[in-house]
PDB file of C-alpha atoms in Angstrom:
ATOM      1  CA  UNK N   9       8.602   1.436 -12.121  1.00 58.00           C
ATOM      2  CA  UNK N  10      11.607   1.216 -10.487  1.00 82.00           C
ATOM      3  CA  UNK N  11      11.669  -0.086  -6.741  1.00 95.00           C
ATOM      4  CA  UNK N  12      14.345   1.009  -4.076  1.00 98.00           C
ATOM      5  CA  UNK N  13      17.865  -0.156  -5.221  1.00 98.00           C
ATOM      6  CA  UNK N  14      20.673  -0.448  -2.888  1.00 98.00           C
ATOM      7  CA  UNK N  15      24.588  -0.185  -3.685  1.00 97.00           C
ATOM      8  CA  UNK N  16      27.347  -1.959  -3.765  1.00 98.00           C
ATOM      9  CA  UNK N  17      24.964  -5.263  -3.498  1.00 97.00           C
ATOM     10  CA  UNK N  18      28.326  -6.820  -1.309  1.00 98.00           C
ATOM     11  CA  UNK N  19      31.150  -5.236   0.109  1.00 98.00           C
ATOM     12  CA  UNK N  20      33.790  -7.317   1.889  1.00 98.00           C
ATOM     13  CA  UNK N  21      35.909  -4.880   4.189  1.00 98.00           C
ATOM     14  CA  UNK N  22      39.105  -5.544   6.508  1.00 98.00           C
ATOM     15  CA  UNK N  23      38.449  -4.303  10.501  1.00 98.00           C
ATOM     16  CA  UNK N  24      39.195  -0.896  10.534  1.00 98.00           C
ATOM     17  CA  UNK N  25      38.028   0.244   7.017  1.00 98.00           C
ATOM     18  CA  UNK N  26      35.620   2.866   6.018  1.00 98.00           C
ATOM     19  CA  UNK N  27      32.419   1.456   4.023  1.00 98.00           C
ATOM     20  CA  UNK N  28      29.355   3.622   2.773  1.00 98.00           C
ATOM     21  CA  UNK N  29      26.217   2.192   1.532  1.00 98.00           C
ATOM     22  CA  UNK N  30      24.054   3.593  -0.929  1.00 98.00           C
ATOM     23  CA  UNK N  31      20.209   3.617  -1.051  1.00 98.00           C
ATOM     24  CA  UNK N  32      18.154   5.056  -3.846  1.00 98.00           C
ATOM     25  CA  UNK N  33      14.463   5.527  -2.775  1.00 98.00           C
ATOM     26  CA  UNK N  34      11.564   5.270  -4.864  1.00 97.00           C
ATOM     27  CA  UNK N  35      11.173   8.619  -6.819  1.00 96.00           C
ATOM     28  CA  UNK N  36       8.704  10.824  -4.464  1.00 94.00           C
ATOM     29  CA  UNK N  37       8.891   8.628  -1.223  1.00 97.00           C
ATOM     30  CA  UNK N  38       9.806  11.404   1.086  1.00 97.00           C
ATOM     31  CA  UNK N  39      10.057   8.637   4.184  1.00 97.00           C
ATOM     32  CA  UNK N  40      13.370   6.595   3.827  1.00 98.00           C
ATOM     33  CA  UNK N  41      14.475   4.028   6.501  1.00 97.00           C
ATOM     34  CA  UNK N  42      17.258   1.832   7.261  1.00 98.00           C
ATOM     35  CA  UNK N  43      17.727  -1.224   9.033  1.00 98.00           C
ATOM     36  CA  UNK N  44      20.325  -4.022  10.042  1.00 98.00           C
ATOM     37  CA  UNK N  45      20.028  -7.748   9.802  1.00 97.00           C
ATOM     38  CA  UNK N  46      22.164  -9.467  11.351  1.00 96.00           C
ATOM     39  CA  UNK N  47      22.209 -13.443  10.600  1.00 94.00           C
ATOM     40  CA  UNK N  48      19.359 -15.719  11.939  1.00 92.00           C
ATOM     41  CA  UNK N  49      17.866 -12.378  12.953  1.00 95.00           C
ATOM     42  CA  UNK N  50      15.069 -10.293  11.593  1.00 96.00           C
ATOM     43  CA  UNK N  51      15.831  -6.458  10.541  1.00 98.00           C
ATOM     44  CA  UNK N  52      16.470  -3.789  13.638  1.00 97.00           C
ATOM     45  CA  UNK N  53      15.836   0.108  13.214  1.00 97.00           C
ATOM     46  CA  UNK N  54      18.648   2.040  12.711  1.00 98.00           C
ATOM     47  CA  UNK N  55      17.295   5.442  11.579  1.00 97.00           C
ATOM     48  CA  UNK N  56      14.989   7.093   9.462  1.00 96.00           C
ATOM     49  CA  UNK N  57      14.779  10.327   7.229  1.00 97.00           C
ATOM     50  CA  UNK N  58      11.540  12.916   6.272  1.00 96.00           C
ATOM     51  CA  UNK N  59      13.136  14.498   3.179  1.00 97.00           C
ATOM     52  CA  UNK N  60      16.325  15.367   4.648  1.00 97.00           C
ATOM     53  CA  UNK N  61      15.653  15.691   8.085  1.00 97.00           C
ATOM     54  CA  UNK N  62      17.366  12.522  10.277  1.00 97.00           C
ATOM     55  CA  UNK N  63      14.188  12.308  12.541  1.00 95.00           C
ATOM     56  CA  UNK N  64      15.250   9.427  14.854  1.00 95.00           C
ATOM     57  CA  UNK N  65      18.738   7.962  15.270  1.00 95.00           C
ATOM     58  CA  UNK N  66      18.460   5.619  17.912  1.00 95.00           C
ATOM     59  CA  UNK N  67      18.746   2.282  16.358  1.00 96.00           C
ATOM     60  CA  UNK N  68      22.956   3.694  15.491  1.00 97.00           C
ATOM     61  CA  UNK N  69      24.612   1.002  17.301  1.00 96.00           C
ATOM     62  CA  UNK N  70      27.463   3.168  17.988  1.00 95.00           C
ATOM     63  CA  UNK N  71      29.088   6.616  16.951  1.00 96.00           C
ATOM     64  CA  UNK N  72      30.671   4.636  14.313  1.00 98.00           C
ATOM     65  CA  UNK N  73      27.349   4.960  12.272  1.00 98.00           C
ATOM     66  CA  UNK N  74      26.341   8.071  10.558  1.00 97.00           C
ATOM     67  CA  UNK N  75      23.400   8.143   8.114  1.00 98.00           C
ATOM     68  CA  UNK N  76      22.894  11.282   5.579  1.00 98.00           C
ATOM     69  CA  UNK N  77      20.376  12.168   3.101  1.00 97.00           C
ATOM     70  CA  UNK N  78      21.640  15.902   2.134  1.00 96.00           C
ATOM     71  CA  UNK N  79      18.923  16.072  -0.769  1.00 94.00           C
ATOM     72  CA  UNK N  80      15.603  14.507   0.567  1.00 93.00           C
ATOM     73  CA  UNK N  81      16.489  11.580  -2.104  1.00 95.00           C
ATOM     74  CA  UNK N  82      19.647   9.247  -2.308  1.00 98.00           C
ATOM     75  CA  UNK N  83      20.752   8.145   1.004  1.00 98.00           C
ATOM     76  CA  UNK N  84      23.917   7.124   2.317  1.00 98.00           C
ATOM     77  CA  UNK N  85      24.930   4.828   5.547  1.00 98.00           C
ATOM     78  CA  UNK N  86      28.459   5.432   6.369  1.00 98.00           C
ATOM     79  CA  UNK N  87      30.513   2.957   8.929  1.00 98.00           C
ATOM     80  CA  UNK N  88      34.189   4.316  10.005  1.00 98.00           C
ATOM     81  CA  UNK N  89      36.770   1.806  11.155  1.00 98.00           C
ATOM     82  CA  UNK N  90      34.310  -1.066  10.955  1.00 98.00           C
ATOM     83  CA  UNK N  91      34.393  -3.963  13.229  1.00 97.00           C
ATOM     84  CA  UNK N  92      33.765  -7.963  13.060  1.00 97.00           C
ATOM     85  CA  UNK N  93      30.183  -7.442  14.750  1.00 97.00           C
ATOM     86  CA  UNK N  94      29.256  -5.247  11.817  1.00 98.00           C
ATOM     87  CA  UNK N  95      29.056  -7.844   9.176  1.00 98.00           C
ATOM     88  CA  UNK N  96      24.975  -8.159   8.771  1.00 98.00           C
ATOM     89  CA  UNK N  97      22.877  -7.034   6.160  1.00 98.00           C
ATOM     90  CA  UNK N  98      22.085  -3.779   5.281  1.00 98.00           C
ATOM     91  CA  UNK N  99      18.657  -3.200   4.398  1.00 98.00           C
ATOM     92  CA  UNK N 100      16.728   0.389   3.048  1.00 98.00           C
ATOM     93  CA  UNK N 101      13.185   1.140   2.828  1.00 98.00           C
ATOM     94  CA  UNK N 102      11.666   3.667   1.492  1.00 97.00           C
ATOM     95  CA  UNK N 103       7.306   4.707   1.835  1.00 96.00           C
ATOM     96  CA  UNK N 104       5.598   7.637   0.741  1.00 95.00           C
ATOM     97  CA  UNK N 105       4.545   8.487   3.926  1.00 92.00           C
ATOM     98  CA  UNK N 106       5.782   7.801   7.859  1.00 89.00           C
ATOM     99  CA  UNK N 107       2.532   5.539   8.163  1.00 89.00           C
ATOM    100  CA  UNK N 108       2.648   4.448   4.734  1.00 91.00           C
ATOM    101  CA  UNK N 109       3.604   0.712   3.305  1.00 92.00           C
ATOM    102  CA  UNK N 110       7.842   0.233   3.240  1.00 95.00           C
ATOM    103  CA  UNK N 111       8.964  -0.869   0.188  1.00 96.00           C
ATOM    104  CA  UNK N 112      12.496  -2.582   0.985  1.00 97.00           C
ATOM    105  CA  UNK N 113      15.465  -2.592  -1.220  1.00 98.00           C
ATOM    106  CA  UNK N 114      17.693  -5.779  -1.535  1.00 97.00           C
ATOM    107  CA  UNK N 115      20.189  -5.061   1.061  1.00 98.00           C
ATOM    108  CA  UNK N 116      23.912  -4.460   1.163  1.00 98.00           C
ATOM    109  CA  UNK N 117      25.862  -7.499   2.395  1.00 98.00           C
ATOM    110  CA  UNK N 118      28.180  -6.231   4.603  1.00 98.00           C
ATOM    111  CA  UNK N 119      31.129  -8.694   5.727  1.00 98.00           C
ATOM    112  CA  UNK N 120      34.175  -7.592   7.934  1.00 98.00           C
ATOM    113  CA  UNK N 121      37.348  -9.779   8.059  1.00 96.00           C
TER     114      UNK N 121
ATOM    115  CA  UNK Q   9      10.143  -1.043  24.373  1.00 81.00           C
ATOM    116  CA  UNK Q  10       8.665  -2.356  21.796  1.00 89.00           C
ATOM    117  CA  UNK Q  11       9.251  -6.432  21.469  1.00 94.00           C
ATOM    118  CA  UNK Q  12       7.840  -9.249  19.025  1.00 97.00           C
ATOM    119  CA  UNK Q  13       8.613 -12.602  19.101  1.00 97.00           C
ATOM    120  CA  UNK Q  14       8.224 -15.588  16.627  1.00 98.00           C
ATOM    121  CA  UNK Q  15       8.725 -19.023  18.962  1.00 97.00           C
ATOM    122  CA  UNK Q  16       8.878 -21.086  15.637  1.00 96.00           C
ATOM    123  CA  UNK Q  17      12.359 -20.576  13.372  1.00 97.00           C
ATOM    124  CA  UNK Q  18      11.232 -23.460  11.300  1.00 97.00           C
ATOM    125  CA  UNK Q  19       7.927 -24.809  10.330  1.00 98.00           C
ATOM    126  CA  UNK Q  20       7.350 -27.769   7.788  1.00 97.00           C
ATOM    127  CA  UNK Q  21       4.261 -28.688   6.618  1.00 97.00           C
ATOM    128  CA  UNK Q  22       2.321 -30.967   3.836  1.00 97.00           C
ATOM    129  CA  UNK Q  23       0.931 -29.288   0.326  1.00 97.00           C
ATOM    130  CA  UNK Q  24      -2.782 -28.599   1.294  1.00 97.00           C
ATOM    131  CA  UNK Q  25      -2.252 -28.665   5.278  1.00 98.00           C
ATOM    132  CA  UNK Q  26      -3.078 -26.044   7.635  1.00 97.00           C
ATOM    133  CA  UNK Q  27      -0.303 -23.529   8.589  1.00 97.00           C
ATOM    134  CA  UNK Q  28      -0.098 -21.244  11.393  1.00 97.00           C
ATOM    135  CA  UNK Q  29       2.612 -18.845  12.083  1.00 98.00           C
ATOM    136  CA  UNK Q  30       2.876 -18.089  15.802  1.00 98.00           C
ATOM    137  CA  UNK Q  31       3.652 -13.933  16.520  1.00 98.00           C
ATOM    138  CA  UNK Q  32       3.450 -12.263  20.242  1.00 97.00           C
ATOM    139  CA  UNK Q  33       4.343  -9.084  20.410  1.00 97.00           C
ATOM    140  CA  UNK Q  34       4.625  -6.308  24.088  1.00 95.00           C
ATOM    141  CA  UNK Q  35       3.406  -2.658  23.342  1.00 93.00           C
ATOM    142  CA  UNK Q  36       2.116  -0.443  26.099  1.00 89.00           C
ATOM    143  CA  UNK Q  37       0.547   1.909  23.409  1.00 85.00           C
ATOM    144  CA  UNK Q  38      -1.655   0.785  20.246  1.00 86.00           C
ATOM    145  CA  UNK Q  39       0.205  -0.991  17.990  1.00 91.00           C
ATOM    146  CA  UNK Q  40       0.111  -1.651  14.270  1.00 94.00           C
ATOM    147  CA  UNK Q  41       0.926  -5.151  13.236  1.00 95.00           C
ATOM    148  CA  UNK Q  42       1.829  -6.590   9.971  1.00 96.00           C
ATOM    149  CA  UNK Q  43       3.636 -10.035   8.364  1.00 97.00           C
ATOM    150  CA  UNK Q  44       5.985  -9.451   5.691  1.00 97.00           C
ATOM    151  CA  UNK Q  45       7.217 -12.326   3.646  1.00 97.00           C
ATOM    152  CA  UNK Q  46      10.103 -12.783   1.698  1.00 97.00           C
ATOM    153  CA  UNK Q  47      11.036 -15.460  -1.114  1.00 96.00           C
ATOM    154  CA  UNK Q  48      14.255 -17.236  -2.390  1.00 94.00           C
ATOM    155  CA  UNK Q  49      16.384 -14.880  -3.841  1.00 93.00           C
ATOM    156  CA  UNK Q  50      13.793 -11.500  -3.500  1.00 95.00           C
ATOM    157  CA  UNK Q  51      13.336  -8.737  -1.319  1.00 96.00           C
ATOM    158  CA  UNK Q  52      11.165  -8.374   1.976  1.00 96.00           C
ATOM    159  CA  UNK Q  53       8.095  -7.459   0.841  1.00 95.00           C
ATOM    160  CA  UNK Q  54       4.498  -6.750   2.698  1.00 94.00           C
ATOM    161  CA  UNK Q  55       2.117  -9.786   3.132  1.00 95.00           C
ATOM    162  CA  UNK Q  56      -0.624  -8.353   5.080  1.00 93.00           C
ATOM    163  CA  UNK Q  57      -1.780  -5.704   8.108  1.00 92.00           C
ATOM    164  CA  UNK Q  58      -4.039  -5.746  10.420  1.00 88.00           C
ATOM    165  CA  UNK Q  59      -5.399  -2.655   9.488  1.00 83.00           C
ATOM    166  CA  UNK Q  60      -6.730  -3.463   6.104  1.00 81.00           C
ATOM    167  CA  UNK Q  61      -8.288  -7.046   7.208  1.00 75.00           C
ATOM    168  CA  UNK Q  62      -7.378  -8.312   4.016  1.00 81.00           C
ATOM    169  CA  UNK Q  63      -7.126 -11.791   2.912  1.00 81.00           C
ATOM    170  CA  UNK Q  64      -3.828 -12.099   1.095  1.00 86.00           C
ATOM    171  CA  UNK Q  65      -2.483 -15.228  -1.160  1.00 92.00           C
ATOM    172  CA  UNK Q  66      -5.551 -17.015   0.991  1.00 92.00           C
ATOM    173  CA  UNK Q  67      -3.560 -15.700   4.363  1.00 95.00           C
ATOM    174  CA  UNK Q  68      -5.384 -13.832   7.273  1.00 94.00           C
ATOM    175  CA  UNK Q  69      -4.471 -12.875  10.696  1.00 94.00           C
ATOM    176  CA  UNK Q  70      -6.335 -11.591  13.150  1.00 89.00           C
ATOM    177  CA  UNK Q  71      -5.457  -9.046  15.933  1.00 91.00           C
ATOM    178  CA  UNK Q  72      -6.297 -10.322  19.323  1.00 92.00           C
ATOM    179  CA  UNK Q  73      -5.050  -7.453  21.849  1.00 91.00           C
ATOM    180  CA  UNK Q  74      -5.962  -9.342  24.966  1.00 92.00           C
ATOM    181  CA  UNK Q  75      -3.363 -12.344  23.688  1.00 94.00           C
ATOM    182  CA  UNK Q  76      -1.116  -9.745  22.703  1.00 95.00           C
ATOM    183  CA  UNK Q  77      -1.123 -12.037  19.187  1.00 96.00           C
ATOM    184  CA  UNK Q  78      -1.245 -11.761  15.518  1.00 96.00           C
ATOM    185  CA  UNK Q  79      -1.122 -15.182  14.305  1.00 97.00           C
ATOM    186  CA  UNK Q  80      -0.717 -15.877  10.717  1.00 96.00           C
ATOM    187  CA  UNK Q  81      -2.958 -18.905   8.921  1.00 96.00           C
ATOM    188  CA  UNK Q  82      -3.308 -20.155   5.651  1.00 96.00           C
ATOM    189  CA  UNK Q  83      -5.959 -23.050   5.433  1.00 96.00           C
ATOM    190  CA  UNK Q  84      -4.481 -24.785   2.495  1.00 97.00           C
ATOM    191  CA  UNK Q  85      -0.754 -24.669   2.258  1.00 97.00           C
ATOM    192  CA  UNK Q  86       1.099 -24.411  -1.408  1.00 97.00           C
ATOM    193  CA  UNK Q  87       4.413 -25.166  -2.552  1.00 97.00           C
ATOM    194  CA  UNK Q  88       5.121 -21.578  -3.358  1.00 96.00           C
ATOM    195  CA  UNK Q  89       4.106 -20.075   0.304  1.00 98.00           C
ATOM    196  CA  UNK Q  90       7.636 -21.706   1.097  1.00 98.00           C
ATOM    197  CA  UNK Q  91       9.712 -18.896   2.256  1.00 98.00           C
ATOM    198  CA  UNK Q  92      11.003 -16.476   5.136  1.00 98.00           C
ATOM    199  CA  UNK Q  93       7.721 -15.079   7.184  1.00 98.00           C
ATOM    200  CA  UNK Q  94       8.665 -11.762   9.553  1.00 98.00           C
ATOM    201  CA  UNK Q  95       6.086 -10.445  11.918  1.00 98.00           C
ATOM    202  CA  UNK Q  96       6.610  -6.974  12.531  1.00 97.00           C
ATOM    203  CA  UNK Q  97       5.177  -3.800  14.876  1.00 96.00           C
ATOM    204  CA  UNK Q  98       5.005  -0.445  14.158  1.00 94.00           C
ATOM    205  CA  UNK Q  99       4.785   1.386  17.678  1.00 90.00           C
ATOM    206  CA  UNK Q 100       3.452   5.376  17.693  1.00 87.00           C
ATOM    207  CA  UNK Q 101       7.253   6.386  17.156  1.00 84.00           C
ATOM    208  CA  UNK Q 102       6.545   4.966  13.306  1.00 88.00           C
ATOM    209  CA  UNK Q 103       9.676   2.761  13.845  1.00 90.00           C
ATOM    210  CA  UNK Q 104       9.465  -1.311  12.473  1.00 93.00           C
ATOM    211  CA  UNK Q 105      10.652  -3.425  15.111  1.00 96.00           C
ATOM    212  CA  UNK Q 106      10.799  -7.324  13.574  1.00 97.00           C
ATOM    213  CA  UNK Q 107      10.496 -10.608  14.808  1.00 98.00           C
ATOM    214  CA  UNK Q 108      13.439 -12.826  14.206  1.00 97.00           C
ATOM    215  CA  UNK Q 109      11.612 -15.116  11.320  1.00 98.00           C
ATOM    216  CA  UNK Q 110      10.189 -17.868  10.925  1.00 98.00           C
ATOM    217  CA  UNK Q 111      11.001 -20.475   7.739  1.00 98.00           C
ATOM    218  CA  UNK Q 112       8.061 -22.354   6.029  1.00 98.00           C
ATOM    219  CA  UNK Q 113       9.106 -25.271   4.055  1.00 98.00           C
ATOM    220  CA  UNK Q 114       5.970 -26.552   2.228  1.00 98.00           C
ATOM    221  CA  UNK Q 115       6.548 -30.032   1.111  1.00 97.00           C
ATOM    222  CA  UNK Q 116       4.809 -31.371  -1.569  1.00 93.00           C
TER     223      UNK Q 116
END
């Protein structure tokens, strides 16, 4: 079946722009994370959903960040007036269960000019 | 906190050599460890756990709490283990934290 898919796959933005990055989970994965990889670096906790409840959101680097997941399915990552040190990768993950295996989508490249 | 650390970035070794992949990691509660691996041009996806004590692809690491160490070994290197190698922690707050990678050029 399908695995977690991730959207737009790039998005070049100019400081001060609004971006929001899609994630669609596996279909029944209730646990849906996301992360941010920055270059040389390996991926750092931002937040992560049960269904629709945003359990933990301290991995937000700043106010700036705001994650959503109205439905308990697609989730969105949302970055007002972006800056230079946002440019990273964008990763989701999605598992069926809180200790259950991740299974990672393909990232958002995220670059700010 | 919650910290795990990879001392190699790079690691190059002969088709059919040993390979070890260094990982400490700092918890204060009991952790759960895994390596996840990812290719050229693919998504990170899970190696192995400690949990599960698998052998995976002919790779096994072992869990030594009073190193603080979950080192990852292969016996027999191939050409296609050549890619991006993450250790990573899950702490009792079910958050990943990663290691910052470590790249395993297998030459032939």
């Amino acid at each position: 079946g399908a695995g977690v898919s991730q959207s737009p796959r790039y998005k070049v933005a100019k400081r001060g722009q609004d971006v929001a990055l899609r994630c669609d989970p596996i279909s029944g994965h209730v646990s849906l994370f996301w992360y941010q990889q920055a270059l040389g670096q390996g991926p750092e906790f931002l937040t992560y959903f049960q269904n629709e409840a945003q359990l933990d959101k301290s991995g937000l680097p700043s106010d700036r960040f705001f994650a959503e997941r109205p439905e308990g399915s697609v989730s969105t990552l949302k970055i007002q007036r972006t800056q230079q040190e946002d440019s990273a990768v964008y990763l989701c993950a999605s598992s069926a269960g809180l200790t259950n295996e991740q299974f990672f989508g393909p990232g958002t490249r995220l670059t700010v000019l | 906190a919650q910290r795990v650390t990879q001392p190699e970035k790079l690691l190059s070794v002969f088709k059919g050599a040993p390979v070890e992949l260094k990982c400490n990691y700092s918890y204060s509660g009991s952790p759960e460890l895994f390596w996840y691996v990812q290719y050229s041009r693919q998504r990170l996806q899970l190696l192995l756990r400690h949990i599960s004590r698998e052998s995976i692809k002919g790779f096994t690491a072992d869990l030594n709490k009073g190193e603080t160490s979950f080192h990852l070994k292969k016996p027999f290197a191939q050409e296609e283990d050549s890619a991006m190698y993450y250790c990573a922690l899950r702490g009792e707050d079910y958050k990943l934290s990663f290691g910052a990678g470590t790249t395993v050029t297998v030459r032939a």
